[in-house]
Amino acid sequence: KLYAVLAADAGASRPSRVVIVDLSVPTSPQEVFSADLSPGFMHDALLRDGLLFLARWDEGLAIWDVGGGGRGGSPSNPVPISCIGTVSGSVHNAWWFRDPAAISSRYVFVGEENAASLFTFSSGDIHVVDISDIDNPREVAFYGVEGAGTHNFWMDEARGVLYAAYYNGGVRALDVRGDLGTCTATQRAPDGRCNLALMGRELATGVAGGQPVSIWSVQYSGGFVYASDMLGGLWKLEPVAP
């Protein structure tokens, strides 16, 4: 079956909810689950292989079993597994990396959208959460750009490359294959997390040329990377190899 996971955020007029809709019959969608999330809210969701990841802003990244977590959950009866508050909060989106080369599903990449001034300044890191122990997820690494913050990202999973929209910082391509939680002392932040930039994981930056950009979203498709720029339109970029 095909399902949609909806963030129903109506401000102060009614409590924020997560809603799951069965789309098996497109002409007759059926709501199969709804839950009150107040006083917090949900910005985004990722449903993959029976696990549901909810971006719950300052409450963190929540993980629910909806059929793949071994807890007896289903889309109509999700079972919460765990929730992790990432550093600095503002959990905006997530991508669970299923690495076909290593046959690994260890890491979830979490986007943080923090303070910003439209078109000129943004902030927020990419946080790497290790879910090897899904009951006790741990943040093990991060990637940040001075003066810019991430918004949405997409992965070329076959090559292990994460492409991130970084607003005024353009597009950033990261090599995310292998062990991201082990690094040297000089590559580690004071709080113990590995710094992907200091580990040499940044492969390339996109949309060069010096003109101002505000990259809202990015998608890898058909051998190219497409980036939506609120200032300059649509960019088509060559991918990179790790």
PDB file of C-alpha atoms in Angstrom:
ATOM      1  CA  LYS A   1       0.000   0.000   0.000  1.00  0.00           C
ATOM      2  CA  LEU A   2       0.941   3.636  -0.428  1.00  0.00           C
ATOM      3  CA  TYR A   3       0.727   5.959   2.561  1.00  0.00           C
ATOM      4  CA  ALA A   4       1.129   9.677   3.145  1.00  0.00           C
ATOM      5  CA  VAL A   5       2.370  11.082   6.445  1.00  0.00           C
ATOM      6  CA  LEU A   6       1.022  14.582   7.034  1.00  0.00           C
ATOM      7  CA  ALA A   7       2.169  17.324   9.394  1.00  0.00           C
ATOM      8  CA  ALA A   8      -1.022  19.124  10.414  1.00  0.00           C
ATOM      9  CA  ASP A   9       0.172  22.355  12.024  1.00  0.00           C
ATOM     10  CA  ALA A  10      -2.557  24.968  12.424  1.00  0.00           C
ATOM     11  CA  GLY A  11      -0.875  27.313  14.876  1.00  0.00           C
ATOM     12  CA  ALA A  12      -2.818  28.293  17.954  1.00  0.00           C
ATOM     13  CA  SER A  13      -6.209  27.468  16.438  1.00  0.00           C
ATOM     14  CA  ARG A  14      -5.909  23.707  17.054  1.00  0.00           C
ATOM     15  CA  PRO A  15      -3.304  21.213  18.323  1.00  0.00           C
ATOM     16  CA  SER A  16      -0.557  20.074  15.962  1.00  0.00           C
ATOM     17  CA  ARG A  17      -1.032  16.511  14.722  1.00  0.00           C
ATOM     18  CA  VAL A  18       0.628  13.797  12.699  1.00  0.00           C
ATOM     19  CA  VAL A  19      -1.835  12.151  10.313  1.00  0.00           C
ATOM     20  CA  ILE A  20      -1.321   8.972   8.262  1.00  0.00           C
ATOM     21  CA  VAL A  21      -3.470   8.488   5.164  1.00  0.00           C
ATOM     22  CA  ASP A  22      -3.954   5.300   3.146  1.00  0.00           C
ATOM     23  CA  LEU A  23      -3.667   6.201  -0.560  1.00  0.00           C
ATOM     24  CA  SER A  24      -4.294   2.712  -1.946  1.00  0.00           C
ATOM     25  CA  VAL A  25      -7.400   3.996  -3.699  1.00  0.00           C
ATOM     26  CA  PRO A  26      -6.371   7.429  -4.989  1.00  0.00           C
ATOM     27  CA  THR A  27      -9.953   8.565  -5.488  1.00  0.00           C
ATOM     28  CA  SER A  28     -10.837   7.703  -1.904  1.00  0.00           C
ATOM     29  CA  PRO A  29      -7.962   8.379   0.538  1.00  0.00           C
ATOM     30  CA  GLN A  30      -8.590   7.103   4.053  1.00  0.00           C
ATOM     31  CA  GLU A  31      -7.209   8.547   7.272  1.00  0.00           C
ATOM     32  CA  VAL A  32      -5.962   5.589   9.331  1.00  0.00           C
ATOM     33  CA  PHE A  33      -4.140   7.362  12.169  1.00  0.00           C
ATOM     34  CA  SER A  34      -3.992  10.739  13.894  1.00  0.00           C
ATOM     35  CA  ALA A  35      -2.130  11.816  17.030  1.00  0.00           C
ATOM     36  CA  ASP A  36      -1.911  15.068  18.969  1.00  0.00           C
ATOM     37  CA  LEU A  37       1.685  16.361  19.062  1.00  0.00           C
ATOM     38  CA  SER A  38       1.082  19.473  21.169  1.00  0.00           C
ATOM     39  CA  PRO A  39       2.643  21.428  22.752  1.00  0.00           C
ATOM     40  CA  GLY A  40       5.301  20.714  20.113  1.00  0.00           C
ATOM     41  CA  PHE A  41       4.870  20.188  16.390  1.00  0.00           C
ATOM     42  CA  MET A  42       6.260  18.258  13.440  1.00  0.00           C
ATOM     43  CA  HIS A  43       7.874  19.863  10.407  1.00  0.00           C
ATOM     44  CA  ASP A  44       8.636  16.878   8.185  1.00  0.00           C
ATOM     45  CA  ALA A  45       8.559  13.085   8.077  1.00  0.00           C
ATOM     46  CA  LEU A  46      10.345  10.194   6.384  1.00  0.00           C
ATOM     47  CA  LEU A  47       8.680   6.790   6.040  1.00  0.00           C
ATOM     48  CA  ARG A  48      10.999   4.029   4.848  1.00  0.00           C
ATOM     49  CA  ASP A  49      11.057   0.260   5.237  1.00  0.00           C
ATOM     50  CA  GLY A  50       8.532   0.285   8.040  1.00  0.00           C
ATOM     51  CA  LEU A  51      10.204   2.980  10.151  1.00  0.00           C
ATOM     52  CA  LEU A  52       8.766   6.471  10.483  1.00  0.00           C
ATOM     53  CA  PHE A  53      11.083   9.363  11.322  1.00  0.00           C
ATOM     54  CA  LEU A  54       9.381  12.519  12.577  1.00  0.00           C
ATOM     55  CA  ALA A  55      11.197  15.876  12.545  1.00  0.00           C
ATOM     56  CA  ARG A  56       9.776  17.317  15.758  1.00  0.00           C
ATOM     57  CA  TRP A  57      11.842  20.509  15.884  1.00  0.00           C
ATOM     58  CA  ASP A  58      13.205  21.141  19.393  1.00  0.00           C
ATOM     59  CA  GLU A  59      11.730  17.891  20.703  1.00  0.00           C
ATOM     60  CA  GLY A  60      14.116  16.063  18.385  1.00  0.00           C
ATOM     61  CA  LEU A  61      13.988  13.227  15.897  1.00  0.00           C
ATOM     62  CA  ALA A  62      11.337  10.656  16.815  1.00  0.00           C
ATOM     63  CA  ILE A  63      11.440   7.090  15.476  1.00  0.00           C
ATOM     64  CA  TRP A  64       8.248   5.027  15.257  1.00  0.00           C
ATOM     65  CA  ASP A  65       7.644   1.442  14.166  1.00  0.00           C
ATOM     66  CA  VAL A  66       4.955   1.260  11.487  1.00  0.00           C
ATOM     67  CA  GLY A  67       5.763  -2.260  10.341  1.00  0.00           C
ATOM     68  CA  GLY A  68       9.544  -2.601  10.141  1.00  0.00           C
ATOM     69  CA  GLY A  69      10.771  -2.030  13.681  1.00  0.00           C
ATOM     70  CA  GLY A  70       9.872  -5.373  15.206  1.00  0.00           C
ATOM     71  CA  ARG A  71       7.546  -3.825  17.785  1.00  0.00           C
ATOM     72  CA  GLY A  72       4.255  -4.822  16.200  1.00  0.00           C
ATOM     73  CA  GLY A  73       3.542  -1.380  14.789  1.00  0.00           C
ATOM     74  CA  SER A  74       1.546  -0.573  11.668  1.00  0.00           C
ATOM     75  CA  PRO A  75       0.487   2.582   9.806  1.00  0.00           C
ATOM     76  CA  SER A  76      -2.814   2.524  11.697  1.00  0.00           C
ATOM     77  CA  ASN A  77      -1.124   1.753  15.023  1.00  0.00           C
ATOM     78  CA  PRO A  78       2.410   3.208  15.170  1.00  0.00           C
ATOM     79  CA  VAL A  79       4.610   2.219  18.094  1.00  0.00           C
ATOM     80  CA  PRO A  80       7.094   4.861  19.335  1.00  0.00           C
ATOM     81  CA  ILE A  81      10.620   3.479  19.673  1.00  0.00           C
ATOM     82  CA  SER A  82      12.844   6.390  20.627  1.00  0.00           C
ATOM     83  CA  CYS A  83      13.486  10.111  20.284  1.00  0.00           C
ATOM     84  CA  ILE A  84      16.766  12.002  20.237  1.00  0.00           C
ATOM     85  CA  GLY A  85      17.242  15.718  20.771  1.00  0.00           C
ATOM     86  CA  THR A  86      20.023  16.800  18.409  1.00  0.00           C
ATOM     87  CA  VAL A  87      22.469  19.557  19.297  1.00  0.00           C
ATOM     88  CA  SER A  88      20.840  23.016  18.881  1.00  0.00           C
ATOM     89  CA  GLY A  89      17.419  21.482  18.087  1.00  0.00           C
ATOM     90  CA  SER A  90      15.328  22.894  15.209  1.00  0.00           C
ATOM     91  CA  VAL A  91      14.980  19.452  13.567  1.00  0.00           C
ATOM     92  CA  HIS A  92      13.682  20.253  10.079  1.00  0.00           C
ATOM     93  CA  ASN A  93      14.105  17.066   7.980  1.00  0.00           C
ATOM     94  CA  ALA A  94      15.801  13.673   7.934  1.00  0.00           C
ATOM     95  CA  TRP A  95      17.216  11.079   5.544  1.00  0.00           C
ATOM     96  CA  TRP A  96      17.845   7.463   6.586  1.00  0.00           C
ATOM     97  CA  PHE A  97      20.820   6.287   4.513  1.00  0.00           C
ATOM     98  CA  ARG A  98      20.506   2.706   3.288  1.00  0.00           C
ATOM     99  CA  ASP A  99      24.021   2.032   1.974  1.00  0.00           C
ATOM    100  CA  PRO A 100      23.813  -0.637  -0.767  1.00  0.00           C
ATOM    101  CA  ALA A 101      27.593  -1.093  -0.902  1.00  0.00           C
ATOM    102  CA  ALA A 102      28.116  -1.768   2.795  1.00  0.00           C
ATOM    103  CA  ILE A 103      24.614  -3.222   3.293  1.00  0.00           C
ATOM    104  CA  SER A 104      24.335  -0.793   6.182  1.00  0.00           C
ATOM    105  CA  SER A 105      21.505   1.310   7.573  1.00  0.00           C
ATOM    106  CA  ARG A 106      23.378   2.848  10.462  1.00  0.00           C
ATOM    107  CA  TYR A 107      23.029   6.596   9.959  1.00  0.00           C
ATOM    108  CA  VAL A 108      20.207   9.103   9.794  1.00  0.00           C
ATOM    109  CA  PHE A 109      21.122  12.580   8.561  1.00  0.00           C
ATOM    110  CA  VAL A 110      19.151  15.329  10.263  1.00  0.00           C
ATOM    111  CA  GLY A 111      18.770  18.865   8.927  1.00  0.00           C
ATOM    112  CA  GLU A 112      18.680  21.768  11.373  1.00  0.00           C
ATOM    113  CA  GLU A 113      17.023  25.003  10.252  1.00  0.00           C
ATOM    114  CA  ASN A 114      17.945  27.771  12.654  1.00  0.00           C
ATOM    115  CA  ALA A 115      18.082  31.582  12.636  1.00  0.00           C
ATOM    116  CA  ALA A 116      18.061  33.186   9.198  1.00  0.00           C
ATOM    117  CA  SER A 117      17.635  36.443   7.303  1.00  0.00           C
ATOM    118  CA  LEU A 118      16.080  35.715   3.930  1.00  0.00           C
ATOM    119  CA  PHE A 119      18.571  35.726   1.031  1.00  0.00           C
ATOM    120  CA  THR A 120      21.538  36.956   3.102  1.00  0.00           C
ATOM    121  CA  PHE A 121      22.145  34.762   6.139  1.00  0.00           C
ATOM    122  CA  SER A 122      21.159  31.310   7.363  1.00  0.00           C
ATOM    123  CA  SER A 123      22.298  28.856  10.029  1.00  0.00           C
ATOM    124  CA  GLY A 124      21.898  25.217  10.985  1.00  0.00           C
ATOM    125  CA  ASP A 125      24.049  22.103  10.746  1.00  0.00           C
ATOM    126  CA  ILE A 126      23.615  18.600   9.386  1.00  0.00           C
ATOM    127  CA  HIS A 127      23.575  16.186  12.329  1.00  0.00           C
ATOM    128  CA  VAL A 128      24.565  12.532  11.970  1.00  0.00           C
ATOM    129  CA  VAL A 129      22.597  10.164  14.222  1.00  0.00           C
ATOM    130  CA  ASP A 130      23.754   6.574  14.705  1.00  0.00           C
ATOM    131  CA  ILE A 131      20.743   4.247  15.084  1.00  0.00           C
ATOM    132  CA  SER A 132      22.691   0.987  15.389  1.00  0.00           C
ATOM    133  CA  ASP A 133      20.944   0.709  18.755  1.00  0.00           C
ATOM    134  CA  ILE A 134      17.553   2.044  17.709  1.00  0.00           C
ATOM    135  CA  ASP A 135      16.387   2.251  21.325  1.00  0.00           C
ATOM    136  CA  ASN A 136      19.290   4.564  22.138  1.00  0.00           C
ATOM    137  CA  PRO A 137      20.200   6.672  19.076  1.00  0.00           C
ATOM    138  CA  ARG A 138      23.344   8.795  19.387  1.00  0.00           C
ATOM    139  CA  GLU A 139      24.521  11.908  17.576  1.00  0.00           C
ATOM    140  CA  VAL A 140      28.059  11.101  16.479  1.00  0.00           C
ATOM    141  CA  ALA A 141      28.991  13.718  13.889  1.00  0.00           C
ATOM    142  CA  PHE A 142      27.981  16.977  12.230  1.00  0.00           C
ATOM    143  CA  TYR A 143      28.721  19.235   9.285  1.00  0.00           C
ATOM    144  CA  GLY A 144      28.390  23.005   9.288  1.00  0.00           C
ATOM    145  CA  VAL A 145      29.098  25.974   7.035  1.00  0.00           C
ATOM    146  CA  GLU A 146      30.066  29.301   8.587  1.00  0.00           C
ATOM    147  CA  GLY A 147      27.397  31.918   7.853  1.00  0.00           C
ATOM    148  CA  ALA A 148      25.049  29.458   6.115  1.00  0.00           C
ATOM    149  CA  GLY A 149      22.570  26.777   7.142  1.00  0.00           C
ATOM    150  CA  THR A 150      21.070  23.715   5.544  1.00  0.00           C
ATOM    151  CA  HIS A 151      17.479  23.330   4.387  1.00  0.00           C
ATOM    152  CA  ASN A 152      16.669  20.169   2.385  1.00  0.00           C
ATOM    153  CA  PHE A 153      18.929  17.428   1.071  1.00  0.00           C
ATOM    154  CA  TRP A 154      18.970  14.402  -1.189  1.00  0.00           C
ATOM    155  CA  MET A 155      21.234  11.388  -1.572  1.00  0.00           C
ATOM    156  CA  ASP A 156      22.949   9.507  -4.350  1.00  0.00           C
ATOM    157  CA  GLU A 157      22.914   6.331  -2.271  1.00  0.00           C
ATOM    158  CA  ALA A 158      24.720   4.225  -4.861  1.00  0.00           C
ATOM    159  CA  ARG A 159      27.791   6.463  -4.519  1.00  0.00           C
ATOM    160  CA  GLY A 160      27.292   7.425  -0.888  1.00  0.00           C
ATOM    161  CA  VAL A 161      27.044  11.165  -1.599  1.00  0.00           C
ATOM    162  CA  LEU A 162      24.747  13.511   0.285  1.00  0.00           C
ATOM    163  CA  TYR A 163      23.757  16.732  -1.522  1.00  0.00           C
ATOM    164  CA  ALA A 164      22.565  19.521   0.763  1.00  0.00           C
ATOM    165  CA  ALA A 165      20.844  22.813  -0.013  1.00  0.00           C
ATOM    166  CA  TYR A 166      22.588  25.492   2.031  1.00  0.00           C
ATOM    167  CA  TYR A 167      20.621  28.633   1.188  1.00  0.00           C
ATOM    168  CA  ASN A 168      23.223  31.427   0.697  1.00  0.00           C
ATOM    169  CA  GLY A 169      25.965  28.782   0.953  1.00  0.00           C
ATOM    170  CA  GLY A 170      24.950  27.062  -2.293  1.00  0.00           C
ATOM    171  CA  VAL A 171      24.972  23.281  -2.671  1.00  0.00           C
ATOM    172  CA  ARG A 172      27.317  21.087  -0.632  1.00  0.00           C
ATOM    173  CA  ALA A 173      28.270  17.518  -1.545  1.00  0.00           C
ATOM    174  CA  LEU A 174      29.463  15.204   1.239  1.00  0.00           C
ATOM    175  CA  ASP A 175      31.001  11.745   1.193  1.00  0.00           C
ATOM    176  CA  VAL A 176      29.000   9.900   3.855  1.00  0.00           C
ATOM    177  CA  ARG A 177      30.053   6.306   3.242  1.00  0.00           C
ATOM    178  CA  GLY A 178      31.893   4.392   5.950  1.00  0.00           C
ATOM    179  CA  ASP A 179      32.405   5.118   9.642  1.00  0.00           C
ATOM    180  CA  LEU A 180      31.394   8.696  10.455  1.00  0.00           C
ATOM    181  CA  GLY A 181      31.667   8.370  14.220  1.00  0.00           C
ATOM    182  CA  THR A 182      35.385   7.643  14.421  1.00  0.00           C
ATOM    183  CA  CYS A 183      37.861  10.476  13.979  1.00  0.00           C
ATOM    184  CA  THR A 184      41.109  11.885  15.332  1.00  0.00           C
ATOM    185  CA  ALA A 185      41.322  14.329  18.226  1.00  0.00           C
ATOM    186  CA  THR A 186      41.885  17.238  15.828  1.00  0.00           C
ATOM    187  CA  GLN A 187      38.754  16.290  13.879  1.00  0.00           C
ATOM    188  CA  ARG A 188      36.561  16.141  16.957  1.00  0.00           C
ATOM    189  CA  ALA A 189      34.479  18.925  18.503  1.00  0.00           C
ATOM    190  CA  PRO A 190      34.767  19.634  22.252  1.00  0.00           C
ATOM    191  CA  ASP A 191      31.474  17.786  22.825  1.00  0.00           C
ATOM    192  CA  GLY A 192      32.923  14.600  21.274  1.00  0.00           C
ATOM    193  CA  ARG A 193      31.175  14.673  17.888  1.00  0.00           C
ATOM    194  CA  CYS A 194      33.217  14.210  14.720  1.00  0.00           C
ATOM    195  CA  ASN A 195      33.364  17.217  12.385  1.00  0.00           C
ATOM    196  CA  LEU A 196      32.809  15.974   8.831  1.00  0.00           C
ATOM    197  CA  ALA A 197      34.443  19.079   7.367  1.00  0.00           C
ATOM    198  CA  LEU A 198      37.653  18.479   9.345  1.00  0.00           C
ATOM    199  CA  MET A 199      37.503  14.820   8.291  1.00  0.00           C
ATOM    200  CA  GLY A 200      37.711  15.896   4.636  1.00  0.00           C
ATOM    201  CA  ARG A 201      34.205  14.666   3.853  1.00  0.00           C
ATOM    202  CA  GLU A 202      33.234  17.731   1.814  1.00  0.00           C
ATOM    203  CA  LEU A 203      33.623  16.757  -1.843  1.00  0.00           C
ATOM    204  CA  ALA A 204      32.475  19.886  -3.623  1.00  0.00           C
ATOM    205  CA  THR A 205      30.412  23.052  -3.517  1.00  0.00           C
ATOM    206  CA  GLY A 206      27.910  23.916  -6.219  1.00  0.00           C
ATOM    207  CA  VAL A 207      26.552  27.008  -7.973  1.00  0.00           C
ATOM    208  CA  ALA A 208      29.827  28.847  -8.309  1.00  0.00           C
ATOM    209  CA  GLY A 209      30.454  32.174 -10.014  1.00  0.00           C
ATOM    210  CA  GLY A 210      30.150  34.687  -7.201  1.00  0.00           C
ATOM    211  CA  GLN A 211      26.503  35.661  -7.705  1.00  0.00           C
ATOM    212  CA  PRO A 212      24.184  35.608  -4.659  1.00  0.00           C
ATOM    213  CA  VAL A 213      22.118  32.427  -4.305  1.00  0.00           C
ATOM    214  CA  SER A 214      19.477  31.086  -1.951  1.00  0.00           C
ATOM    215  CA  ILE A 215      19.283  27.335  -2.534  1.00  0.00           C
ATOM    216  CA  TRP A 216      15.996  26.034  -1.161  1.00  0.00           C
ATOM    217  CA  SER A 217      16.107  22.397  -2.219  1.00  0.00           C
ATOM    218  CA  VAL A 218      18.206  19.889  -4.130  1.00  0.00           C
ATOM    219  CA  GLN A 219      17.529  16.558  -5.853  1.00  0.00           C
ATOM    220  CA  TYR A 220      19.733  13.970  -7.521  1.00  0.00           C
ATOM    221  CA  SER A 221      17.994  12.380 -10.510  1.00  0.00           C
ATOM    222  CA  GLY A 222      19.040  10.802 -13.795  1.00  0.00           C
ATOM    223  CA  GLY A 223      22.733  11.436 -13.242  1.00  0.00           C
ATOM    224  CA  PHE A 224      22.382  15.148 -12.469  1.00  0.00           C
ATOM    225  CA  VAL A 225      21.831  17.334  -9.413  1.00  0.00           C
ATOM    226  CA  TYR A 226      18.997  19.876  -9.637  1.00  0.00           C
ATOM    227  CA  ALA A 227      18.929  22.829  -7.247  1.00  0.00           C
ATOM    228  CA  SER A 228      16.094  25.316  -6.762  1.00  0.00           C
ATOM    229  CA  ASP A 229      17.412  28.836  -6.186  1.00  0.00           C
ATOM    230  CA  MET A 230      14.981  31.433  -4.860  1.00  0.00           C
ATOM    231  CA  LEU A 231      17.120  34.152  -6.443  1.00  0.00           C
ATOM    232  CA  GLY A 232      18.291  32.581  -9.697  1.00  0.00           C
ATOM    233  CA  GLY A 233      15.817  29.897 -10.730  1.00  0.00           C
ATOM    234  CA  LEU A 234      16.763  26.272 -11.414  1.00  0.00           C
ATOM    235  CA  TRP A 235      20.327  24.957 -11.633  1.00  0.00           C
ATOM    236  CA  LYS A 236      21.435  21.693 -13.258  1.00  0.00           C
ATOM    237  CA  LEU A 237      24.744  20.472 -11.843  1.00  0.00           C
ATOM    238  CA  GLU A 238      27.165  17.686 -12.636  1.00  0.00           C
ATOM    239  CA  PRO A 239      27.414  15.146  -9.794  1.00  0.00           C
ATOM    240  CA  VAL A 240      30.634  14.310  -7.993  1.00  0.00           C
ATOM    241  CA  ALA A 241      32.322  11.004  -7.180  1.00  0.00           C
ATOM    242  CA  PRO A 242      33.747  10.272  -3.736  1.00  0.00           C
TER     243      PRO A 242
END
